Amino acid sequence: MARVCQVTGKAPRVGHHVSHANNKTKRRYLPNLQYRKFWVESENRWVKMRLTSAGLRLIDKKGLDVVLAEMRGRGVKV
């Protein structure tokens, strides 16, 4: 499974480790992914999602039903 947030679409990014001598080696910055189950009152069921902490804050801000509608509009199966 890809390390991608289902809500925000955040994925791993590439950068450098930089040593004290300014040597640069490749590294990956991984998103802070969490598995969460949410109770969707309108559908009367649990929804399991893999999302970042930023996605959790977005659900707190907008509401679960709005976020699910946006995800379905993008074509994400929930």
XYZ file of C-alpha atoms in Angstrom:
78
model
C 0.000 0.000 0.000
C 1.257 3.460 -0.891
C 2.180 5.883 1.887
C -0.417 8.452 0.799
C -3.020 10.297 2.869
C -6.534 9.575 1.604
C -7.776 13.026 2.664
C -4.985 15.443 1.740
C -3.058 13.354 -0.806
C 0.239 13.958 0.985
C 2.914 11.465 -0.114
C 6.612 10.893 0.651
C 8.953 13.632 -0.516
C 12.656 13.453 -1.368
C 15.337 15.579 0.250
C 18.867 15.445 1.612
C 20.580 14.503 4.832
C 23.146 17.278 5.286
C 26.197 16.535 7.398
C 28.284 19.033 9.320
C 30.769 18.890 6.428
C 27.848 19.783 4.098
C 27.835 16.345 2.445
C 24.404 15.607 0.983
C 22.868 12.141 0.765
C 19.356 11.302 -0.400
C 16.571 10.657 2.117
C 12.773 10.408 2.172
C 10.449 12.543 4.261
C 7.474 10.321 5.102
C 4.016 11.685 5.963
C 2.728 11.182 9.506
C 0.146 8.507 8.614
C -2.426 7.188 11.065
C -5.112 4.520 10.708
C -8.449 5.794 12.051
C -12.020 4.519 12.132
C -14.812 7.091 12.021
C -18.506 6.528 12.653
C -20.501 8.093 9.812
C -23.911 8.906 11.259
C -25.546 9.601 7.870
C -24.515 6.182 6.482
C -24.836 4.321 9.801
C -21.456 2.600 9.412
C -17.764 2.790 10.302
C -15.283 4.156 7.760
C -11.625 3.164 8.077
C -9.107 5.627 6.640
C -5.352 6.034 6.417
C -4.644 9.714 6.884
C -2.090 12.183 8.132
C -2.391 14.308 11.231
C -3.140 17.237 8.887
C -6.046 15.191 7.506
C -7.331 14.652 11.047
C -7.254 18.404 11.684
C -9.075 18.965 8.393
C -11.855 16.589 9.497
C -12.091 18.469 12.801
C -12.347 21.772 10.921
C -14.727 20.927 8.051
C -16.602 17.909 9.402
C -16.540 14.281 8.335
C -19.453 14.419 5.882
C -17.934 17.341 3.944
C -14.527 15.668 3.729
C -16.069 12.367 2.579
C -18.048 14.206 -0.117
C -14.860 15.911 -1.357
C -13.009 12.569 -1.410
C -15.799 10.914 -3.396
C -15.758 13.878 -5.801
C -12.060 13.142 -6.485
C -12.897 9.484 -7.097
C -11.497 8.003 -3.855
C -13.409 4.891 -2.819
C -14.536 5.190 0.813
